[in-house]
GROMACS .gro file of C-alpha atoms in nm:
model
  484
    1MET     CA    1  -4.941   9.917 -14.200
    2LYS     CA    2  -5.141   9.966 -13.884
    3LYS     CA    3  -5.433  10.092 -14.092
    4GLU     CA    4  -5.418   9.780 -14.309
    5ILE     CA    5  -5.430   9.552 -14.001
    6ILE     CA    6  -5.732   9.735 -13.864
    7THR     CA    7  -5.908   9.706 -14.202
    8LEU     CA    8  -5.830   9.332 -14.219
    9ALA     CA    9  -5.959   9.275 -13.866
   10ALA     CA   10  -6.276   9.467 -13.942
   11SER     CA   11  -6.333   9.261 -14.257
   12ALA     CA   12  -6.286   8.936 -14.065
   13LEU     CA   13  -6.528   9.052 -13.795
   14ILE     CA   14  -6.793   9.150 -14.049
   15GLY     CA   15  -6.747   8.817 -14.232
   16GLY     CA   16  -6.786   8.625 -13.906
   17ILE     CA   17  -7.103   8.813 -13.814
   18THR     CA   18  -7.245   8.751 -14.163
   19ALA     CA   19  -7.165   8.377 -14.149
   20TYR     CA   20  -7.325   8.348 -13.806
   21ALA     CA   21  -7.635   8.528 -13.926
   22VAL     CA   22  -7.668   8.302 -14.230
   23THR     CA   23  -7.611   7.986 -14.025
   24THR     CA   24  -7.863   8.096 -13.764
   25SER     CA   25  -8.128   8.176 -14.022
   26VAL     CA   26  -8.082   7.847 -14.213
   27ALA     CA   27  -8.038   7.605 -13.922
   28PRO     CA   28  -8.351   7.504 -13.727
   29LYS     CA   29  -8.383   7.671 -13.391
   30ASP     CA   30  -8.225   7.479 -13.105
   31THR     CA   31  -8.047   7.252 -13.355
   32PHE     CA   32  -7.675   7.220 -13.311
   33GLN     CA   33  -7.395   6.973 -13.367
   34THR     CA   34  -7.135   6.890 -13.109
   35VAL     CA   35  -6.798   6.755 -13.216
   36VAL     CA   36  -6.599   6.571 -12.949
   37SER     CA   37  -6.250   6.429 -12.988
   38GLY     CA   38  -6.181   6.119 -12.780
   39ASN     CA   39  -5.860   6.009 -12.618
   40ASP     CA   40  -5.816   5.751 -12.892
   41GLY     CA   41  -5.808   6.025 -13.154
   42ALA     CA   42  -6.151   5.934 -13.297
   43THR     CA   43  -6.410   6.204 -13.356
   44TYR     CA   44  -6.767   6.158 -13.233
   45ARG     CA   45  -7.061   6.371 -13.346
   46THR     CA   46  -7.389   6.426 -13.168
   47VAL     CA   47  -7.684   6.616 -13.311
   48ASN     CA   48  -7.962   6.777 -13.111
   49LEU     CA   49  -8.283   6.845 -13.301
   50ASN     CA   50  -8.576   7.069 -13.239
   51LEU     CA   51  -8.897   6.877 -13.161
   52SER     CA   52  -9.040   6.983 -13.497
   53ASP     CA   53  -8.760   6.797 -13.675
   54TYR     CA   54  -8.850   6.453 -13.531
   55PRO     CA   55  -9.097   6.221 -13.713
   56ASP     CA   56  -9.441   6.311 -13.577
   57PHE     CA   57  -9.726   6.061 -13.624
   58THR     CA   58  -9.980   6.228 -13.396
   59TYR     CA   59 -10.190   6.371 -13.681
   60ALA     CA   60 -10.203   6.040 -13.870
   61ALA     CA   61 -10.276   5.840 -13.556
   62GLU     CA   62 -10.546   6.068 -13.419
   63SER     CA   63 -10.721   6.113 -13.755
   64ALA     CA   64 -10.725   5.742 -13.844
   65VAL     CA   65 -10.773   5.555 -13.517
   66ASP     CA   66 -11.147   5.623 -13.488
   67ALA     CA   67 -11.211   5.460 -13.827
   68VAL     CA   68 -11.045   5.129 -13.730
   69VAL     CA   69 -11.285   4.886 -13.565
   70TYR     CA   70 -11.265   4.569 -13.358
   71VAL     CA   71 -11.426   4.270 -13.531
   72LYS     CA   72 -11.550   3.970 -13.331
   73VAL     CA   73 -11.673   3.661 -13.512
   74ALA     CA   74 -11.850   3.338 -13.420
   75VAL     CA   75 -11.761   3.035 -13.632
   76PRO     CA   76 -11.972   2.718 -13.610
   77VAL     CA   77 -11.787   2.395 -13.535
   78GLN     CA   78 -11.895   2.037 -13.481
   79GLN     CA   79 -11.802   1.890 -13.142
   80MET     CA   80 -11.814   1.515 -13.113
   81GLN     CA   81 -11.940   1.380 -12.782
   82MET     CA   82 -11.824   1.054 -12.630
   83PRO     CA   83 -12.088   0.778 -12.616
   84SER     CA   84 -12.245   0.709 -12.279
   85SER     CA   85 -12.255   0.332 -12.339
   86ILE     CA   86 -12.134   0.061 -12.573
   87PHE     CA   87 -12.475   0.060 -12.746
   88ASP     CA   88 -12.448   0.430 -12.826
   89PHE     CA   89 -12.106   0.368 -12.980
   90PHE     CA   90 -12.231   0.100 -13.220
   91PHE     CA   91 -12.574   0.239 -13.300
   92GLY     CA   92 -12.523   0.613 -13.255
   93MET     CA   93 -12.741   0.866 -13.073
   94PRO     CA   94 -12.970   1.123 -13.230
   95GLY     CA   95 -12.783   1.442 -13.317
   96GLN     CA   96 -12.442   1.293 -13.240
   97GLY     CA   97 -12.171   1.153 -13.464
   98TYR     CA   98 -11.852   0.958 -13.417
   99GLY     CA   99 -11.703   0.976 -13.762
  100ASP     CA  100 -11.922   0.698 -13.901
  101GLY     CA  101 -12.156   0.931 -14.090
  102ARG     CA  102 -12.463   0.847 -13.877
  103GLY     CA  103 -12.475   1.174 -13.687
  104GLN     CA  104 -12.391   1.538 -13.721
  105GLY     CA  105 -12.239   1.609 -13.383
  106THR     CA  106 -12.337   1.889 -13.147
  107PRO     CA  107 -12.312   2.233 -13.306
  108ARG     CA  108 -12.100   2.477 -13.111
  109GLU     CA  109 -11.928   2.805 -13.182
  110GLN     CA  110 -11.571   2.920 -13.165
  111TYR     CA  111 -11.487   3.287 -13.134
  112GLY     CA  112 -11.218   3.485 -13.307
  113SER     CA  113 -11.132   3.847 -13.360
  114GLY     CA  114 -10.964   4.082 -13.600
  115SER     CA  115 -10.985   4.438 -13.719
  116GLY     CA  116 -11.157   4.637 -13.991
  117VAL     CA  117 -11.143   4.976 -14.160
  118ILE     CA  118 -11.447   5.199 -14.217
  119ILE     CA  119 -11.436   5.322 -14.578
  120ARG     CA  120 -11.781   5.482 -14.604
  121GLN     CA  121 -11.982   5.688 -14.358
  122ASP     CA  122 -12.287   5.465 -14.407
  123GLY     CA  123 -12.121   5.164 -14.247
  124TYR     CA  124 -11.916   4.981 -14.511
  125ILE     CA  125 -11.605   4.821 -14.358
  126VAL     CA  126 -11.318   4.634 -14.525
  127THR     CA  127 -11.143   4.350 -14.346
  128ASN     CA  128 -10.980   4.016 -14.432
  129ASN     CA  129 -11.159   3.717 -14.578
  130HIS     CA  130 -10.978   3.493 -14.330
  131VAL     CA  131 -11.132   3.696 -14.045
  132VAL     CA  132 -11.502   3.684 -14.148
  133GLY     CA  133 -11.528   3.438 -14.438
  134ASP     CA  134 -11.660   3.145 -14.232
  135ALA     CA  135 -11.840   3.344 -13.964
  136SER     CA  136 -12.201   3.277 -13.866
  137ARG     CA  137 -12.218   3.603 -13.669
  138ILE     CA  138 -12.010   3.920 -13.695
  139GLU     CA  139 -11.996   4.190 -13.429
  140VAL     CA  140 -11.823   4.524 -13.477
  141THR     CA  141 -11.711   4.754 -13.195
  142LEU     CA  142 -11.614   5.112 -13.277
  143ASN     CA  143 -11.340   5.304 -13.104
  144ASN     CA  144 -11.607   5.478 -12.891
  145ASN     CA  145 -11.719   5.132 -12.766
  146GLN     CA  146 -12.048   5.130 -12.960
  147THR     CA  147 -12.126   4.777 -13.080
  148TYR     CA  148 -12.318   4.670 -13.392
  149GLU     CA  149 -12.418   4.346 -13.558
  150ALA     CA  150 -12.260   4.334 -13.904
  151SER     CA  151 -12.370   4.163 -14.224
  152LEU     CA  152 -12.135   4.008 -14.477
  153VAL     CA  153 -12.155   4.189 -14.812
  154GLY     CA  154 -11.902   3.973 -14.993
  155THR     CA  155 -11.560   3.812 -14.985
  156ASP     CA  156 -11.271   3.760 -15.223
  157PRO     CA  157 -11.047   3.470 -15.115
  158ALA     CA  158 -10.801   3.540 -15.398
  159THR     CA  159 -10.694   3.870 -15.238
  160ASP     CA  160 -10.808   3.792 -14.881
  161VAL     CA  161 -11.037   4.098 -14.885
  162ALA     CA  162 -11.388   4.100 -14.739
  163LEU     CA  163 -11.655   4.367 -14.708
  164ILE     CA  164 -11.899   4.389 -14.419
  165LYS     CA  165 -12.164   4.647 -14.326
  166ILE     CA  166 -12.321   4.787 -14.012
  167GLU     CA  167 -12.638   4.995 -13.996
  168ALA     CA  168 -12.502   5.334 -13.897
  169GLU     CA  169 -12.456   5.680 -14.045
  170GLY     CA  170 -12.199   5.957 -14.012
  171LEU     CA  171 -11.914   5.726 -13.923
  172PRO     CA  172 -11.548   5.834 -13.935
  173VAL     CA  173 -11.364   5.703 -14.241
  174ILE     CA  174 -11.007   5.670 -14.364
  175PRO     CA  175 -10.971   5.804 -14.721
  176PHE     CA  176 -10.785   5.585 -14.970
  177ALA     CA  177 -10.436   5.681 -15.083
  178ASP     CA  178 -10.270   5.572 -15.408
  179SER     CA  179 -10.061   5.276 -15.293
  180ASP     CA  180  -9.864   5.283 -15.619
  181LYS     CA  181  -9.702   5.605 -15.498
  182LEU     CA  182  -9.562   5.448 -15.180
  183ARG     CA  183  -9.185   5.475 -15.159
  184LEU     CA  184  -8.937   5.243 -14.995
  185GLY     CA  185  -8.842   5.379 -14.654
  186GLU     CA  186  -9.163   5.579 -14.618
  187TRP     CA  187  -9.309   5.588 -14.267
  188VAL     CA  188  -9.635   5.399 -14.210
  189LEU     CA  189  -9.857   5.319 -13.912
  190ALA     CA  190 -10.037   4.990 -13.844
  191ILE     CA  191 -10.363   5.027 -13.649
  192GLY     CA  192 -10.564   4.735 -13.514
  193SER     CA  193 -10.650   4.519 -13.215
  194PRO     CA  194 -10.373   4.261 -13.159
  195TYR     CA  195 -10.445   4.020 -12.875
  196ASP     CA  196 -10.768   4.216 -12.806
  197LEU     CA  197 -10.565   4.529 -12.728
  198ARG     CA  198 -10.805   4.772 -12.896
  199SER     CA  199 -10.683   5.062 -13.109
  200THR     CA  200 -10.315   4.972 -13.092
  201ILE     CA  201 -10.085   5.183 -13.310
  202THR     CA  202  -9.737   5.078 -13.422
  203ALA     CA  203  -9.496   5.247 -13.661
  204GLY     CA  204  -9.252   5.126 -13.921
  205ILE     CA  205  -9.130   5.188 -14.272
  206VAL     CA  206  -9.214   5.040 -14.610
  207SER     CA  207  -8.954   4.763 -14.633
  208ALA     CA  208  -9.047   4.631 -14.977
  209LYS     CA  209  -9.325   4.635 -15.236
  210GLY     CA  210  -9.471   4.366 -15.459
  211ARG     CA  211  -9.400   4.079 -15.218
  212SER     CA  212  -9.566   3.741 -15.273
  213MET     CA  213  -9.578   3.430 -15.059
  214PRO     CA  214  -9.566   3.059 -15.147
  215ASN     CA  215  -9.908   2.929 -15.257
  216TYR     CA  216  -9.927   2.570 -15.136
  217GLY     CA  217 -10.286   2.524 -15.253
  218LYS     CA  218 -10.420   2.531 -15.607
  219ASP     CA  219 -10.666   2.816 -15.554
  220LEU     CA  220 -10.615   3.145 -15.731
  221LYS     CA  221 -10.411   3.393 -15.527
  222ILE     CA  222 -10.342   3.754 -15.618
  223GLU     CA  223 -10.060   3.878 -15.399
  224SER     CA  224  -9.848   4.187 -15.427
  225PHE     CA  225  -9.802   4.281 -15.064
  226ILE     CA  226  -9.655   4.588 -14.904
  227GLN     CA  227  -9.390   4.465 -14.659
  228THR     CA  228  -9.330   4.676 -14.348
  229ASP     CA  229  -9.154   4.644 -14.014
  230ALA     CA  230  -9.448   4.790 -13.822
  231ALA     CA  231  -9.533   4.541 -13.547
  232VAL     CA  232  -9.836   4.331 -13.643
  233ASN     CA  233  -9.974   4.039 -13.439
  234PRO     CA  234 -10.282   3.812 -13.439
  235GLY     CA  235 -10.582   4.043 -13.421
  236ASN     CA  236 -10.426   4.306 -13.647
  237SER     CA  237 -10.566   4.125 -13.952
  238GLY     CA  238 -10.801   4.353 -14.144
  239GLY     CA  239 -10.667   4.667 -13.976
  240ALA     CA  240 -10.532   4.979 -14.139
  241LEU     CA  241 -10.190   5.065 -14.272
  242VAL     CA  242 -10.178   5.443 -14.309
  243ASN     CA  243  -9.918   5.695 -14.420
  244LYS     CA  244  -9.811   6.012 -14.236
  245GLU     CA  245 -10.111   6.197 -14.379
  246GLY     CA  246 -10.347   5.945 -14.220
  247LEU     CA  247 -10.455   5.801 -14.557
  248LEU     CA  248 -10.516   5.429 -14.612
  249VAL     CA  249 -10.230   5.269 -14.807
  250GLY     CA  250 -10.305   4.907 -14.718
  251VAL     CA  251 -10.494   4.651 -14.511
  252ASN     CA  252 -10.278   4.440 -14.279
  253THR     CA  253 -10.317   4.071 -14.351
  254ALA     CA  254 -10.017   3.851 -14.269
  255ILE     CA  255  -9.687   3.804 -14.090
  256ILE     CA  256  -9.394   3.569 -14.141
  257SER     CA  257  -9.302   3.406 -13.813
  258GLN     CA  258  -9.181   3.075 -13.673
  259THR     CA  259  -9.369   3.137 -13.347
  260GLY     CA  260  -9.700   3.282 -13.465
  261SER     CA  261  -9.610   3.623 -13.324
  262TYR     CA  262  -9.446   3.923 -13.487
  263ALA     CA  263  -9.087   3.861 -13.592
  264GLY     CA  264  -9.005   4.175 -13.783
  265TYR     CA  265  -9.199   4.123 -14.105
  266SER     CA  266  -9.560   4.217 -14.173
  267PHE     CA  267  -9.758   4.238 -14.495
  268ALA     CA  268 -10.049   4.449 -14.615
  269ILE     CA  269 -10.277   4.435 -14.920
  270PRO     CA  270 -10.222   4.756 -15.123
  271SER     CA  271 -10.507   5.006 -15.099
  272ASN     CA  272 -10.549   5.018 -15.478
  273ILE     CA  273 -10.642   4.649 -15.476
  274VAL     CA  274 -10.863   4.687 -15.167
  275ARG     CA  275 -11.054   4.981 -15.316
  276LYS     CA  276 -11.128   4.799 -15.643
  277ILE     CA  277 -11.242   4.481 -15.466
  278ALA     CA  278 -11.466   4.679 -15.227
  279ASP     CA  279 -11.618   4.878 -15.514
  280ASP     CA  280 -11.693   4.556 -15.706
  281LEU     CA  281 -11.855   4.391 -15.405
  282MET     CA  282 -12.071   4.698 -15.337
  283THR     CA  283 -12.167   4.751 -15.702
  284PHE     CA  284 -12.192   4.401 -15.849
  285GLY     CA  285 -12.197   4.167 -15.548
  286SER     CA  286 -11.892   3.984 -15.686
  287VAL     CA  287 -11.542   4.068 -15.804
  288LYS     CA  288 -11.498   4.146 -16.174
  289ARG     CA  289 -11.156   4.036 -16.291
  290VAL     CA  290 -10.984   4.046 -16.626
  291MET     CA  291 -10.768   3.800 -16.809
  292LEU     CA  292 -10.483   3.901 -17.039
  293GLY     CA  293 -10.443   3.540 -17.152
  294VAL     CA  294 -10.065   3.504 -17.133
  295SER     CA  295  -9.834   3.275 -16.939
  296VAL     CA  296  -9.527   3.457 -16.812
  297MET     CA  297  -9.199   3.389 -16.635
  298GLU     CA  298  -8.974   3.631 -16.451
  299ILE     CA  299  -8.646   3.735 -16.607
  300ASP     CA  300  -8.311   3.686 -16.433
  301ALA     CA  301  -7.966   3.802 -16.546
  302LYS     CA  302  -7.909   3.488 -16.753
  303LYS     CA  303  -8.242   3.522 -16.932
  304ALA     CA  304  -8.181   3.895 -16.988
  305GLN     CA  305  -7.849   3.815 -17.154
  306GLU     CA  306  -8.015   3.551 -17.369
  307LEU     CA  307  -8.280   3.802 -17.479
  308LYS     CA  308  -8.015   4.072 -17.531
  309LEU     CA  309  -8.175   4.305 -17.279
  310SER     CA  310  -7.969   4.583 -17.123
  311SER     CA  311  -8.074   4.461 -16.777
  312PRO     CA  312  -8.323   4.215 -16.620
  313MET     CA  313  -8.659   4.382 -16.679
  314GLY     CA  314  -9.020   4.289 -16.740
  315VAL     CA  315  -9.165   3.938 -16.765
  316TYR     CA  316  -9.117   3.692 -17.051
  317ILE     CA  317  -9.431   3.579 -17.235
  318GLY     CA  318  -9.410   3.204 -17.280
  319GLU     CA  319  -9.760   3.133 -17.413
  320VAL     CA  320 -10.054   3.334 -17.548
  321SER     CA  321 -10.400   3.176 -17.524
  322LYS     CA  322 -10.583   3.172 -17.854
  323GLY     CA  323 -10.879   3.410 -17.855
  324SER     CA  324 -10.765   3.587 -17.538
  325ALA     CA  325 -10.729   3.962 -17.493
  326GLY     CA  326 -10.353   3.931 -17.535
  327ASP     CA  327 -10.394   3.728 -17.854
  328LYS     CA  328 -10.637   3.984 -18.000
  329ALA     CA  329 -10.395   4.264 -17.910
  330GLY     CA  330 -10.118   4.091 -18.104
  331LEU     CA  331  -9.897   3.975 -17.818
  332LYS     CA  332  -9.666   3.689 -17.912
  333GLU     CA  333  -9.460   3.422 -17.746
  334GLY     CA  334  -9.114   3.566 -17.684
  335ASP     CA  335  -9.232   3.921 -17.613
  336VAL     CA  336  -9.106   4.085 -17.295
  337LEU     CA  337  -9.387   4.268 -17.115
  338VAL     CA  338  -9.234   4.569 -16.939
  339GLY     CA  339  -9.532   4.792 -16.860
  340LEU     CA  340  -9.907   4.826 -16.833
  341ASP     CA  341 -10.016   5.187 -16.884
  342SER     CA  342  -9.786   5.388 -16.656
  343THR     CA  343  -9.699   5.091 -16.430
  344LYS     CA  344  -9.361   4.923 -16.471
  345ILE     CA  345  -9.379   4.543 -16.468
  346ASN     CA  346  -9.077   4.354 -16.332
  347SER     CA  347  -9.242   4.052 -16.170
  348PHE     CA  348  -9.545   3.827 -16.189
  349ALA     CA  349  -9.677   3.983 -15.867
  350ALA     CA  350  -9.653   4.331 -16.019
  351LEU     CA  351  -9.845   4.214 -16.326
  352GLN     CA  352 -10.115   4.058 -16.107
  353GLU     CA  353 -10.149   4.377 -15.904
  354ALA     CA  354 -10.176   4.591 -16.218
  355LEU     CA  355 -10.436   4.362 -16.379
  356SER     CA  356 -10.643   4.347 -16.059
  357GLN     CA  357 -10.732   4.715 -16.101
  358PHE     CA  358 -10.914   4.664 -16.433
  359ARG     CA  359 -11.262   4.536 -16.518
  360PRO     CA  360 -11.383   4.349 -16.828
  361GLY     CA  361 -11.417   4.594 -17.116
  362ASP     CA  362 -11.150   4.834 -16.986
  363LYS     CA  363 -10.877   4.941 -17.227
  364ALA     CA  364 -10.508   4.980 -17.153
  365THR     CA  365 -10.171   5.002 -17.323
  366VAL     CA  366  -9.927   4.713 -17.289
  367ARG     CA  367  -9.561   4.801 -17.338
  368ILE     CA  368  -9.345   4.519 -17.473
  369ILE     CA  369  -8.995   4.464 -17.607
  370ARG     CA  370  -8.988   4.265 -17.931
  371ASP     CA  371  -8.672   4.209 -18.132
  372GLY     CA  372  -8.493   4.475 -17.928
  373LYS     CA  373  -8.756   4.744 -17.991
  374GLU     CA  374  -9.008   4.878 -17.741
  375LEU     CA  375  -9.366   4.879 -17.869
  376SER     CA  376  -9.695   5.006 -17.724
  377VAL     CA  377  -9.988   4.773 -17.787
  378PRO     CA  378 -10.351   4.865 -17.708
  379VAL     CA  379 -10.553   4.592 -17.536
  380THR     CA  380 -10.918   4.551 -17.439
  381PHE     CA  381 -10.956   4.327 -17.138
  382GLN     CA  382 -11.187   4.027 -17.127
  383ASP     CA  383 -11.349   3.857 -16.831
  384GLN     CA  384 -11.116   3.632 -16.634
  385VAL     CA  385 -11.347   3.338 -16.693
  386ALA     CA  386 -11.312   3.244 -17.059
  387GLN     CA  387 -11.624   3.157 -17.256
  388ASN     CA  388 -11.711   2.789 -17.274
  389GLY     CA  389 -11.545   2.631 -17.574
  390GLN     CA  390 -11.279   2.900 -17.608
  391LYS     CA  391 -10.946   2.751 -17.712
  392LEU     CA  392 -10.676   2.812 -17.454
  393ALA     CA  393 -10.304   2.742 -17.460
  394ASN     CA  394 -10.349   2.405 -17.287
  395GLY     CA  395 -10.706   2.304 -17.367
  396ILE     CA  396 -11.068   2.417 -17.389
  397ALA     CA  397 -11.244   2.654 -17.145
  398PHE     CA  398 -11.535   2.506 -16.950
  399TYR     CA  399 -11.703   2.698 -16.664
  400GLY     CA  400 -11.375   2.839 -16.532
  401ALA     CA  401 -11.177   2.519 -16.582
  402THR     CA  402 -10.957   2.402 -16.869
  403LEU     CA  403 -11.032   2.063 -17.025
  404ALA     CA  404 -10.809   1.848 -17.243
  405LYS     CA  405 -10.823   1.493 -17.374
  406ALA     CA  406 -10.656   1.271 -17.115
  407SER     CA  407 -10.313   1.148 -17.220
  408LYS     CA  408 -10.240   0.781 -17.280
  409GLU     CA  409 -10.013   0.778 -16.974
  410THR     CA  410 -10.284   0.926 -16.749
  411LEU     CA  411 -10.545   0.678 -16.873
  412GLU     CA  412 -10.311   0.381 -16.815
  413LYS     CA  413 -10.223   0.507 -16.467
  414LEU     CA  414 -10.592   0.532 -16.370
  415GLY     CA  415 -10.700   0.217 -16.552
  416LEU     CA  416 -10.932   0.396 -16.795
  417LYS     CA  417 -10.995   0.359 -17.166
  418ASN     CA  418 -11.113   0.713 -17.240
  419GLY     CA  419 -11.167   1.037 -17.056
  420VAL     CA  420 -11.127   1.415 -17.043
  421GLU     CA  421 -10.885   1.562 -16.790
  422ILE     CA  422 -10.941   1.882 -16.591
  423VAL     CA  423 -10.606   2.049 -16.655
  424SER     CA  424 -10.664   2.359 -16.443
  425VAL     CA  425 -10.937   2.505 -16.222
  426GLY     CA  426 -11.021   2.874 -16.188
  427PRO     CA  427 -11.319   3.073 -16.058
  428GLY     CA  428 -11.640   2.924 -16.192
  429LYS     CA  429 -11.894   2.643 -16.150
  430ILE     CA  430 -11.634   2.364 -16.174
  431GLN     CA  431 -11.438   2.510 -15.883
  432GLU     CA  432 -11.756   2.576 -15.683
  433ALA     CA  433 -11.858   2.213 -15.729
  434GLY     CA  434 -11.534   2.104 -15.561
  435ALA     CA  435 -11.348   1.960 -15.860
  436ARG     CA  436 -10.968   1.962 -15.864
  437GLU     CA  437 -10.693   1.950 -16.122
  438GLY     CA  438 -10.615   1.599 -16.242
  439PHE     CA  439 -10.976   1.478 -16.227
  440VAL     CA  440 -11.061   1.269 -16.536
  441ILE     CA  441 -11.421   1.295 -16.657
  442THR     CA  442 -11.560   0.969 -16.795
  443TYR     CA  443 -11.936   1.038 -16.809
  444VAL     CA  444 -12.149   1.353 -16.835
  445ASN     CA  445 -12.521   1.302 -16.773
  446ASP     CA  446 -12.466   0.926 -16.812
  447VAL     CA  447 -12.308   0.967 -17.157
  448PRO     CA  448 -11.943   0.853 -17.202
  449VAL     CA  449 -11.697   1.122 -17.318
  450GLU     CA  450 -11.360   1.103 -17.493
  451LYS     CA  451 -11.275   1.464 -17.578
  452PRO     CA  452 -11.373   1.814 -17.454
  453GLN     CA  453 -11.607   1.874 -17.746
  454ASP     CA  454 -11.817   1.574 -17.633
  455ILE     CA  455 -11.877   1.749 -17.301
  456LEU     CA  456 -11.967   2.080 -17.468
  457ASN     CA  457 -12.218   1.904 -17.696
  458ILE     CA  458 -12.386   1.727 -17.402
  459VAL     CA  459 -12.409   2.045 -17.194
  460LYS     CA  460 -12.567   2.237 -17.483
  461LYS     CA  461 -12.856   1.988 -17.479
  462SER     CA  462 -12.894   1.997 -17.099
  463LYS     CA  463 -13.175   2.210 -16.960
  464ARG     CA  464 -13.136   2.219 -16.581
  465ALA     CA  465 -12.817   2.058 -16.450
  466VAL     CA  466 -12.493   1.879 -16.535
  467TYR     CA  467 -12.392   1.555 -16.362
  468ILE     CA  468 -12.027   1.455 -16.402
  469GLU     CA  469 -11.869   1.119 -16.315
  470GLY     CA  470 -11.502   1.027 -16.322
  471VAL     CA  471 -11.184   0.945 -16.134
  472ASP     CA  472 -10.972   1.183 -15.928
  473ALA     CA  473 -10.594   1.213 -15.954
  474ASN     CA  474 -10.555   0.941 -15.686
  475GLY     CA  475 -10.767   0.690 -15.875
  476ARG     CA  476 -11.081   0.722 -15.660
  477ALA     CA  477 -11.419   0.713 -15.837
  478SER     CA  478 -11.601   1.039 -15.774
  479TYR     CA  479 -11.873   1.267 -15.907
  480PHE     CA  480 -12.005   1.621 -15.885
  481GLY     CA  481 -12.274   1.836 -16.040
  482PHE     CA  482 -12.393   2.190 -16.084
  483GLY     CA  483 -12.698   2.375 -16.207
  484LEU     CA  484 -12.719   2.569 -16.533
   0.00000   0.00000   0.00000
């Protein structure tokens, strides 16, 4: 009996030593858990971690900060001066204006600032269009306090991306990461110059992907933002959003706030969009976009039930423009678009982001659900600006706009007998000339028009320019023109 007790005790001792050894080898050094029982019977746990177990952003911060620059801009403004006498008020003074159209005012400059990210060693820098788009002068200061005059290479208001360049070589850069691989909850750093506080670094996590914001204007907007809770303030615009490896995953561009300062939500343009826009601006001088030629709506639970889908997924195709890439690929009204190549599509913003990475002539595979079956459809993308005369879902394409014969109700409202309405406006000469949706064209090159084909026929005979007269949506007579 005594021998059995000794054997049992020895076994227990050996087991305890083995368990301790295993626990020690598996658990990080200096990591332990303390369990404390309170007077109220509750149990409280505290965990102490080794320094190596805490999130460490030093590598990402130190490797990326030198490639984020401070951008200072000068924007011209007109300052109206008060007249020195009653005669000056009525008759105006040279070089001054008081809103009566007789003068131009005194030119002055306002100054603003933002941030930028060096993407090539020879001086190419990405930033936001809203930082440099209207600037007359751009000055870039590196993290080592060297200052350069910068030139504007190009801008893209639709994505709020701009590209500038300084004359320098051997600059530090931040390599691009694949923003599609970002995961919710992943740590990210925002680097920029908020409130002129140069090279400020804040940390947060990826709070959401594919965010869009209300578009109160009628201009094209491509938005599929990365939402983070890294602190971003005025001056951070154009700065870097990097991951723990110090790679560029986005360009900070916006916040949602009722005060104008950070309130917990910041937004960045995904690096995959930024890289494509920058490449286009460097290579072509403009952004090359594609058009699938479909009108879509997002699918909620009710719509999913109506379509007999297992869950809300994809986007519902409501219209397919005749002659478009989608039409040529065989897409139909009623199809549910669920993927583009390897990218899942669950929202309009996701579709926009996916399409923004292609150029005209590129091929891809569109995945759709039709009659309960998933199909893969090959598509060859066309330019976003449809060819003049191409039939679209709601009219005829004309220099980036869509024209349709004005309805009887529109003509009666504006007091017109005939006219052609501008149904929509996209990138092209019509938009550049300042025309807006709802404008009704009555004359082209002094010739009256009744239908879109009349306009196409007149333009074909024109040699140098097109002069368009009509009435805007508010009933005001107006005109515009553009060169051919």
